[in-house]
Amino acid sequence: MQRFILKRLVISLFLIWVVVTLNFFLFRILPGDPVRFLFNDPRMTEEIRQRLYASFGLDKPLPVQYGLYLLNAARGELGKSFVHLEPVAKIVGEKLVNTIILVGPATLIAIILGSLLGVVMAYRRGTTTDTGILGMVLLFWATPTFWVGLLIIVAFLGVLPTSGMFAPGASYLPFSQKIGSLLSHLILPLITLSFALTGQYAMIMRNTLIDILSEDFITTAKSRGFRDHYILRRHAVPNAMLPMTTIIAINIGLIMGGAVQTETVFSWPGIGRLMYDSILTRDYPVLQGSFLVMAVCMIMANFIADILYGFFDPRVRY
Amino acid sequence: MKKSPFFSTVFLLVFAAAACVAAMGIVHSAAAADHPYGGVMVVGWTQEPKHLFPSMEATIQAGMLHRAGLYETLVGFSPDLKPVPFLAKSWQTEDGGKKWIFNLVDKAKWHDGKPLTAADVKFTIEYVKKNQLSSALPYVADISRVEAPDDTTVEVYYDEPIAAVLSNFQYLYILPQAHFKNITGEAALSYTNPNPVGSGPFRFVNWKKSSEIVLKANEDYWQGRPYLDMVIFKYYNNKNSLLLALKSGEIHAIPWEISVIAAEELKKTDSIKVSVDENIYYRWINFNVSDFGQQNPTLRDRSVRLALNHAIDRPYLCELIHSGYVTPGVQIVQPSLKLWFNKALQPYAFNLKLANDILDKAGYTDKDADGVRKSKDGVRLEYDVLTLQRFPEEVRAAEHIRGTWEKIGVKLNIQVVDGATILSKLFPNYEQDMYLWGFDGRPDPTFILGLTTTAQIQNYNGAGYSNPVFDALYELQKKTTDLKRRQYIVGRMQSILHEDAPHAVLYNMSSIAAYNANKFDGFVRMPTGTFSNLNAFSLKSVYELK
Amino acid sequence: MQIGKLIKHNLSGLVGLLVLAVFVVLSFFPQMAPHDPHRMDKDKILQGPSTEHLLGTDEVGRDILSLVIYGARISLLVGFFAAGISTLIGVTIGIFSGYYDQSWGQPLMRLTDVFLAVPQLPLMLVLAAVLGADILNVIVVIGCLLWTQIARIVRSYTLTLKERPFIERCHAIGCSNARIIWLHIFPNVLPLVFANAILLVASAIYYEVTVSFLGLGDPTHISWGMMLHYAFESAAILRRAYWYILPPGICIVLTVLSFTFIGRRLDEIVNPKLRRR
């Protein structure tokens, strides 16, 4: 078991290293001189520009830069934003919390709702119920998340808040008053993101359950006269949770894609919107930093899922 | 002897009258503060300042915060942009304009309570010069020496008299010596001023990046505290959210960035007032006329540039792209600068026949009938224009221009990029054919005319235009203090630009702002906008309507 | 009766095919559009549906129906080519990592893991931002990130194929690896790939639309994603301009769904495991 954990850990660290390196090189091949644009003032003598380069660490030879970059990344030092002139780690950290506030409940709702739909579909496979729900779920899946967001905004204009996380100034209020503002701003983006993710999870649950329902032990249980509901509840679904966990972990990338879209459309100040903003302003340190954090979260989630899987399924011993 | 009842009555009446007058006097002076104090105004925008260091700031967002809230200048802008006393209550010149004496008010205080003195002014000038702080440098570059003989007198010395002294001091924000004296060299260049200490009507409270900036009323402000208690600047990452927030009452004002469609839509809401002001801001296509040799060489031919200018349908674009809120552009010194605009200039008329004739006469023909003219050496009249992603409406304008230029045998390829990319193509080698951008002018024409001088090549001169006659006139007008003579010179310079056509000014932009007129009033309109970075009244004269 | 049964059995796939056919025809013959999509008209800004403009106009007066018809081309083009690139990469890596499982198939597997470990949309955005908003770049970026699914499927199938008797016989005769791969493995893998490639087109279109909406599409070409981007950027939402927002989105959903239905049906036919048990 120890060796299993260790092996997964090594792989995860390797993956993180690859992403960090990718980040580093991406930044170096971009066009445009972001430092110049930073101060928006071409009236900068060469000398001043060199000084700014130095303060952003852009004047050393490439291998040295790379080494420094790795060291800094390990310490959590991700550079300084071109636009905000603050440490990237600080900016990203603040926004990550906001994303979790949105993504956490959305994922939960999507998993629960999606699983329910998936179970119904798998159970009533081949009937009109299955086809009907399947059609609806595929519709969810094929609809771009941001478009759903746009439609919801147009529909609820003036009825519910459609942007931001708090009413202006509300973030300074005491918690009890703050929470009301937060919740009213959370509703619409939450609905949008849950809508997008439910489709994914419904399909996953359906496919997993179909596989399991065709296994021998289910046939045995049926032949023993157990009722369908009982079989579902006590045998099929619990067995489905395990592969579901892995597949959900693999699909965390989809959650992040969905978050970027939802946050952009609803102006929710999370890491997804941060990424969009940094693209618009070509704030490369923040763009890299937010991507890095997303990738690391995904790698870690996969790692945890693998460990859990290995923990619960004694058949898995690498 | 008994007092006469007559005298008592008269005495009482006089006393009563005096009391009434006194009472009215009290009421009247109370009426001077006739608007209630209080209220929190929320202003929304889609771009935050990069930092709050006025000597290095270049964004209008920071400009507004500095001008209307945090900092002050020696000379202010009147509502028609003329210089008026501000921190300097009066000034005199001596020595033929080579020495200026500014007399400061004596009540001004910094936000930390210390008094603002001449020493701070002297410090600011020397600090900007020594550390070469880019934004403020042009305003002090010509100063050779500054003295502060006492707390309220500043003496400024120039090697030669220059015309723009008052204008420069309208832009130079005074910094507190105590706060800045230890920040020098490299630290100064990258200083972000996270806790600004200024002397303005509002003091800084907090800045949550990409969220809000909070300012609070300065109770000890030397002109009397502003009416509002607090101003919050809230960030929205897209214009739609911003507009919706104004409509729903979540915010109370949008200072700029309102598209014309949005303006029309906002007007439908009763509580919202849309104010449209003239601006000193234009959008243009800047041709590459430099001799670095990286561009399509036909652009160096004046005839081509004239033809291109005559093939742009400016009036139609004004309607199409900006719904008539802007006016067709003429030259870089705009009509809104009433003192300086050369009224004799004929705008380039939209005349395809004329444009075709010019090109025909200059020898550009399309022998192989592929729709594109070629020079005698076979160079095609085909250009790449760089447009900004940030102005999607101008991409449409470029498409329309592409259509009209097609009719004179010119092919235009549109590339949409960001500002950093344009700047990197521009400098140092001027690799672009032309680019579409805008420029914010100043009331004094020196700045905007400087854009097309040889000295600004590799700096602000995006066309690479170099004309020794123009340069000489530029230096001359800088020093000409006689208004009529200076107007003549500036007019002549505009004519030269108009004949040489190194650029195509598309429109004179307006400043469109919107605010909730049911909740707040007291806004002061001026050219450049109700909330422009020249408007020191935009926050301090605003009061809440109960 | 045979036909009736055939249709009933393959209903979803056929419906998908029909819808797709409509869009393909539109993309080949965009001249059917009632107006020139580039024609801007200052007097018709953001107007709702009318007899002259069935789907209304956008913020510079262009006809939305025509824009939607012309936009079909780009979305389908990007979808096809991106999926094509992905399939090529996926099949190559899948075959080689399966066939050479013992030797350099392993690093290839690791490569696949790396691409699976990063969030796809964010990476596409980062790459597109760095490389520039050009249609070619968008195709390449999407194509280079969607191949993992196919690679995995092809790899596992190659692994099983490898052990089949006829391959062993080839070895015995002395066939070179290259010959075996090209003449035996590759053709057998193709039918499996075909169905997945179609599903990949659906994904590619979905991503192209999203990347364009977020501002990284090619602004010089009309595409559904860019239309929604401009709808979002201009004040169309404020105007409740549903005629601007609905049509591109509906087209996107229809296109993605049709490819999905076709792909799923083909997958069921080709992959016996998925058939009704």
mmCIF file of N, CA and C in Angstrom, chain A residues 213-268:
data_model
loop_
_atom_site.group_PDB
_atom_site.id
_atom_site.type_symbol
_atom_site.label_atom_id
_atom_site.label_comp_id
_atom_site.label_asym_id
_atom_site.label_seq_id
_atom_site.Cartn_x
_atom_site.Cartn_y
_atom_site.Cartn_z
ATOM 1 N N LEU A 213 -24.634 -3.406 -13.992
ATOM 2 C CA LEU A 213 -25.875 -4.192 -14.005
ATOM 3 C C LEU A 213 -25.756 -5.431 -14.891
ATOM 4 N N SER A 214 -24.732 -5.441 -15.737
ATOM 5 C CA SER A 214 -24.599 -6.627 -16.583
ATOM 6 C C SER A 214 -23.670 -7.660 -15.959
ATOM 7 N N GLU A 215 -23.168 -7.330 -14.784
ATOM 8 C CA GLU A 215 -22.235 -8.265 -14.158
ATOM 9 C C GLU A 215 -22.965 -9.442 -13.534
ATOM 10 N N ASP A 216 -22.180 -10.448 -13.289
ATOM 11 C CA ASP A 216 -22.760 -11.696 -12.801
ATOM 12 C C ASP A 216 -23.435 -11.561 -11.458
ATOM 13 N N PHE A 217 -22.810 -10.818 -10.570
ATOM 14 C CA PHE A 217 -23.360 -10.828 -9.212
ATOM 15 C C PHE A 217 -24.745 -10.193 -9.166
ATOM 16 N N ILE A 218 -25.014 -9.388 -10.135
ATOM 17 C CA ILE A 218 -26.358 -8.801 -10.189
ATOM 18 C C ILE A 218 -27.367 -9.867 -10.627
ATOM 19 N N THR A 219 -26.945 -10.627 -11.653
ATOM 20 C CA THR A 219 -27.833 -11.691 -12.119
ATOM 21 C C THR A 219 -28.117 -12.666 -10.985
ATOM 22 N N THR A 220 -27.060 -12.976 -10.231
ATOM 23 C CA THR A 220 -27.254 -13.859 -9.088
ATOM 24 C C THR A 220 -28.273 -13.281 -8.131
ATOM 25 N N ALA A 221 -28.101 -12.023 -7.807
ATOM 26 C CA ALA A 221 -29.021 -11.404 -6.841
ATOM 27 C C ALA A 221 -30.449 -11.455 -7.357
ATOM 28 N N LYS A 222 -30.593 -11.210 -8.654
ATOM 29 C CA LYS A 222 -31.952 -11.253 -9.217
ATOM 30 C C LYS A 222 -32.531 -12.644 -9.091
ATOM 31 N N SER A 223 -31.670 -13.633 -9.410
ATOM 32 C CA SER A 223 -32.202 -15.001 -9.385
ATOM 33 C C SER A 223 -32.568 -15.410 -7.972
ATOM 34 N N ARG A 224 -31.965 -14.712 -6.995
ATOM 35 C CA ARG A 224 -32.297 -15.044 -5.623
ATOM 36 C C ARG A 224 -33.583 -14.367 -5.194
ATOM 37 N N GLY A 225 -34.191 -13.657 -6.112
ATOM 38 C CA GLY A 225 -35.511 -13.115 -5.820
ATOM 39 C C GLY A 225 -35.505 -11.740 -5.166
ATOM 40 N N PHE A 226 -34.340 -11.092 -5.097
ATOM 41 C CA PHE A 226 -34.358 -9.764 -4.497
ATOM 42 C C PHE A 226 -35.052 -8.772 -5.419
ATOM 43 N N ARG A 227 -35.728 -7.803 -4.805
ATOM 44 C CA ARG A 227 -36.442 -6.827 -5.623
ATOM 45 C C ARG A 227 -35.437 -5.872 -6.262
ATOM 46 N N ASP A 228 -35.874 -5.339 -7.401
ATOM 47 C CA ASP A 228 -34.978 -4.476 -8.183
ATOM 48 C C ASP A 228 -34.445 -3.300 -7.372
ATOM 49 N N HIS A 229 -35.334 -2.664 -6.626
ATOM 50 C CA HIS A 229 -34.919 -1.479 -5.878
ATOM 51 C C HIS A 229 -33.824 -1.832 -4.890
ATOM 52 N N TYR A 230 -34.007 -2.980 -4.267
ATOM 53 C CA TYR A 230 -33.049 -3.417 -3.269
ATOM 54 C C TYR A 230 -31.689 -3.660 -3.904
ATOM 55 N N ILE A 231 -31.760 -4.336 -5.067
ATOM 56 C CA ILE A 231 -30.499 -4.628 -5.759
ATOM 57 C C ILE A 231 -29.779 -3.343 -6.115
ATOM 58 N N LEU A 232 -30.570 -2.424 -6.674
ATOM 59 C CA LEU A 232 -29.988 -1.140 -7.042
ATOM 60 C C LEU A 232 -29.313 -0.494 -5.839
ATOM 61 N N ARG A 233 -30.103 -0.429 -4.773
ATOM 62 C CA ARG A 233 -29.654 0.337 -3.630
ATOM 63 C C ARG A 233 -28.484 -0.311 -2.925
ATOM 64 N N ARG A 234 -28.532 -1.610 -2.743
ATOM 65 C CA ARG A 234 -27.532 -2.227 -1.900
ATOM 66 C C ARG A 234 -26.367 -2.806 -2.671
ATOM 67 N N HIS A 235 -26.551 -3.110 -3.948
ATOM 68 C CA HIS A 235 -25.465 -3.755 -4.682
ATOM 69 C C HIS A 235 -24.921 -2.913 -5.820
ATOM 70 N N ALA A 236 -25.837 -2.488 -6.691
ATOM 71 C CA ALA A 236 -25.350 -1.850 -7.915
ATOM 72 C C ALA A 236 -24.712 -0.487 -7.644
ATOM 73 N N VAL A 237 -25.509 0.385 -7.025
ATOM 74 C CA VAL A 237 -25.020 1.762 -6.877
ATOM 75 C C VAL A 237 -23.738 1.864 -6.045
ATOM 76 N N PRO A 238 -23.672 1.195 -4.897
ATOM 77 C CA PRO A 238 -22.411 1.305 -4.142
ATOM 78 C C PRO A 238 -21.224 0.867 -4.962
ATOM 79 N N ASN A 239 -21.395 -0.200 -5.764
ATOM 80 C CA ASN A 239 -20.290 -0.637 -6.596
ATOM 81 C C ASN A 239 -19.969 0.361 -7.687
ATOM 82 N N ALA A 240 -20.971 1.142 -8.033
ATOM 83 C CA ALA A 240 -20.733 2.125 -9.086
ATOM 84 C C ALA A 240 -19.973 3.326 -8.579
ATOM 85 N N MET A 241 -20.085 3.563 -7.247
ATOM 86 C CA MET A 241 -19.455 4.775 -6.713
ATOM 87 C C MET A 241 -17.966 4.790 -6.972
ATOM 88 N N LEU A 242 -17.355 3.639 -6.921
ATOM 89 C CA LEU A 242 -15.897 3.588 -7.048
ATOM 90 C C LEU A 242 -15.416 4.033 -8.422
ATOM 91 N N PRO A 243 -15.879 3.365 -9.464
ATOM 92 C CA PRO A 243 -15.428 3.871 -10.780
ATOM 93 C C PRO A 243 -15.904 5.294 -11.034
ATOM 94 N N MET A 244 -17.068 5.642 -10.462
ATOM 95 C CA MET A 244 -17.546 7.026 -10.604
ATOM 96 C C MET A 244 -16.522 8.009 -10.077
ATOM 97 N N THR A 245 -15.958 7.669 -8.888
ATOM 98 C CA THR A 245 -14.986 8.582 -8.280
ATOM 99 C C THR A 245 -13.828 8.851 -9.213
ATOM 100 N N THR A 246 -13.319 7.762 -9.779
ATOM 101 C CA THR A 246 -12.179 7.944 -10.676
ATOM 102 C C THR A 246 -12.553 8.798 -11.868
ATOM 103 N N ILE A 247 -13.697 8.463 -12.441
ATOM 104 C CA ILE A 247 -14.071 9.178 -13.657
ATOM 105 C C ILE A 247 -14.365 10.639 -13.356
ATOM 106 N N ILE A 248 -14.992 10.882 -12.207
ATOM 107 C CA ILE A 248 -15.240 12.279 -11.842
ATOM 108 C C ILE A 248 -13.927 13.024 -11.699
ATOM 109 N N ALA A 249 -12.956 12.349 -11.046
ATOM 110 C CA ALA A 249 -11.663 13.006 -10.866
ATOM 111 C C ALA A 249 -11.032 13.343 -12.203
ATOM 112 N N ILE A 250 -11.133 12.404 -13.151
ATOM 113 C CA ILE A 250 -10.558 12.674 -14.465
ATOM 114 C C ILE A 250 -11.259 13.859 -15.117
ATOM 115 N N ASN A 251 -12.538 14.002 -14.820
ATOM 116 C CA ASN A 251 -13.296 15.047 -15.497
ATOM 117 C C ASN A 251 -13.278 16.380 -14.785
ATOM 118 N N ILE A 252 -12.409 16.525 -13.801
ATOM 119 C CA ILE A 252 -12.331 17.806 -13.103
ATOM 120 C C ILE A 252 -11.982 18.920 -14.077
ATOM 121 N N GLY A 253 -11.250 18.557 -15.118
ATOM 122 C CA GLY A 253 -10.939 19.557 -16.130
ATOM 123 C C GLY A 253 -12.196 20.194 -16.697
ATOM 124 N N LEU A 254 -13.245 19.378 -16.817
ATOM 125 C CA LEU A 254 -14.507 19.911 -17.340
ATOM 126 C C LEU A 254 -15.123 20.882 -16.359
ATOM 127 N N ILE A 255 -14.986 20.578 -15.067
ATOM 128 C CA ILE A 255 -15.510 21.510 -14.062
ATOM 129 C C ILE A 255 -14.826 22.860 -14.227
ATOM 130 N N MET A 256 -13.509 22.799 -14.426
ATOM 131 C CA MET A 256 -12.785 24.059 -14.541
ATOM 132 C C MET A 256 -13.179 24.811 -15.796
ATOM 133 N N GLY A 257 -13.330 24.080 -16.907
ATOM 134 C CA GLY A 257 -13.785 24.731 -18.124
ATOM 135 C C GLY A 257 -15.128 25.402 -17.902
ATOM 136 N N GLY A 258 -16.012 24.696 -17.236
ATOM 137 C CA GLY A 258 -17.325 25.250 -16.943
ATOM 138 C C GLY A 258 -17.234 26.466 -16.046
ATOM 139 N N ALA A 259 -16.316 26.388 -15.071
ATOM 140 C CA ALA A 259 -16.162 27.515 -14.152
ATOM 141 C C ALA A 259 -15.678 28.751 -14.883
ATOM 142 N N VAL A 260 -14.714 28.582 -15.800
ATOM 143 C CA VAL A 260 -14.211 29.734 -16.553
ATOM 144 C C VAL A 260 -15.363 30.413 -17.288
ATOM 145 N N GLN A 261 -16.188 29.626 -17.948
ATOM 146 C CA GLN A 261 -17.284 30.205 -18.714
ATOM 147 C C GLN A 261 -18.304 30.895 -17.824
ATOM 148 N N THR A 262 -18.722 30.184 -16.766
ATOM 149 C CA THR A 262 -19.757 30.746 -15.890
ATOM 150 C C THR A 262 -19.261 32.019 -15.222
ATOM 151 N N GLU A 263 -18.045 31.975 -14.703
ATOM 152 C CA GLU A 263 -17.528 33.147 -13.999
ATOM 153 C C GLU A 263 -17.390 34.339 -14.933
ATOM 154 N N THR A 264 -17.000 34.074 -16.180
ATOM 155 C CA THR A 264 -16.858 35.184 -17.120
ATOM 156 C C THR A 264 -18.199 35.838 -17.378
ATOM 157 N N VAL A 265 -19.190 35.021 -17.685
ATOM 158 C CA VAL A 265 -20.496 35.567 -18.049
ATOM 159 C C VAL A 265 -21.154 36.286 -16.871
ATOM 160 N N PHE A 266 -20.999 35.753 -15.674
ATOM 161 C CA PHE A 266 -21.633 36.365 -14.513
ATOM 162 C C PHE A 266 -20.703 37.270 -13.731
ATOM 163 N N SER A 267 -19.524 37.492 -14.265
ATOM 164 C CA SER A 267 -18.571 38.399 -13.618
ATOM 165 C C SER A 267 -18.296 37.962 -12.175
ATOM 166 N N TRP A 268 -18.279 36.666 -11.947
ATOM 167 C CA TRP A 268 -18.030 36.142 -10.601
ATOM 168 C C TRP A 268 -16.526 36.189 -10.351
#
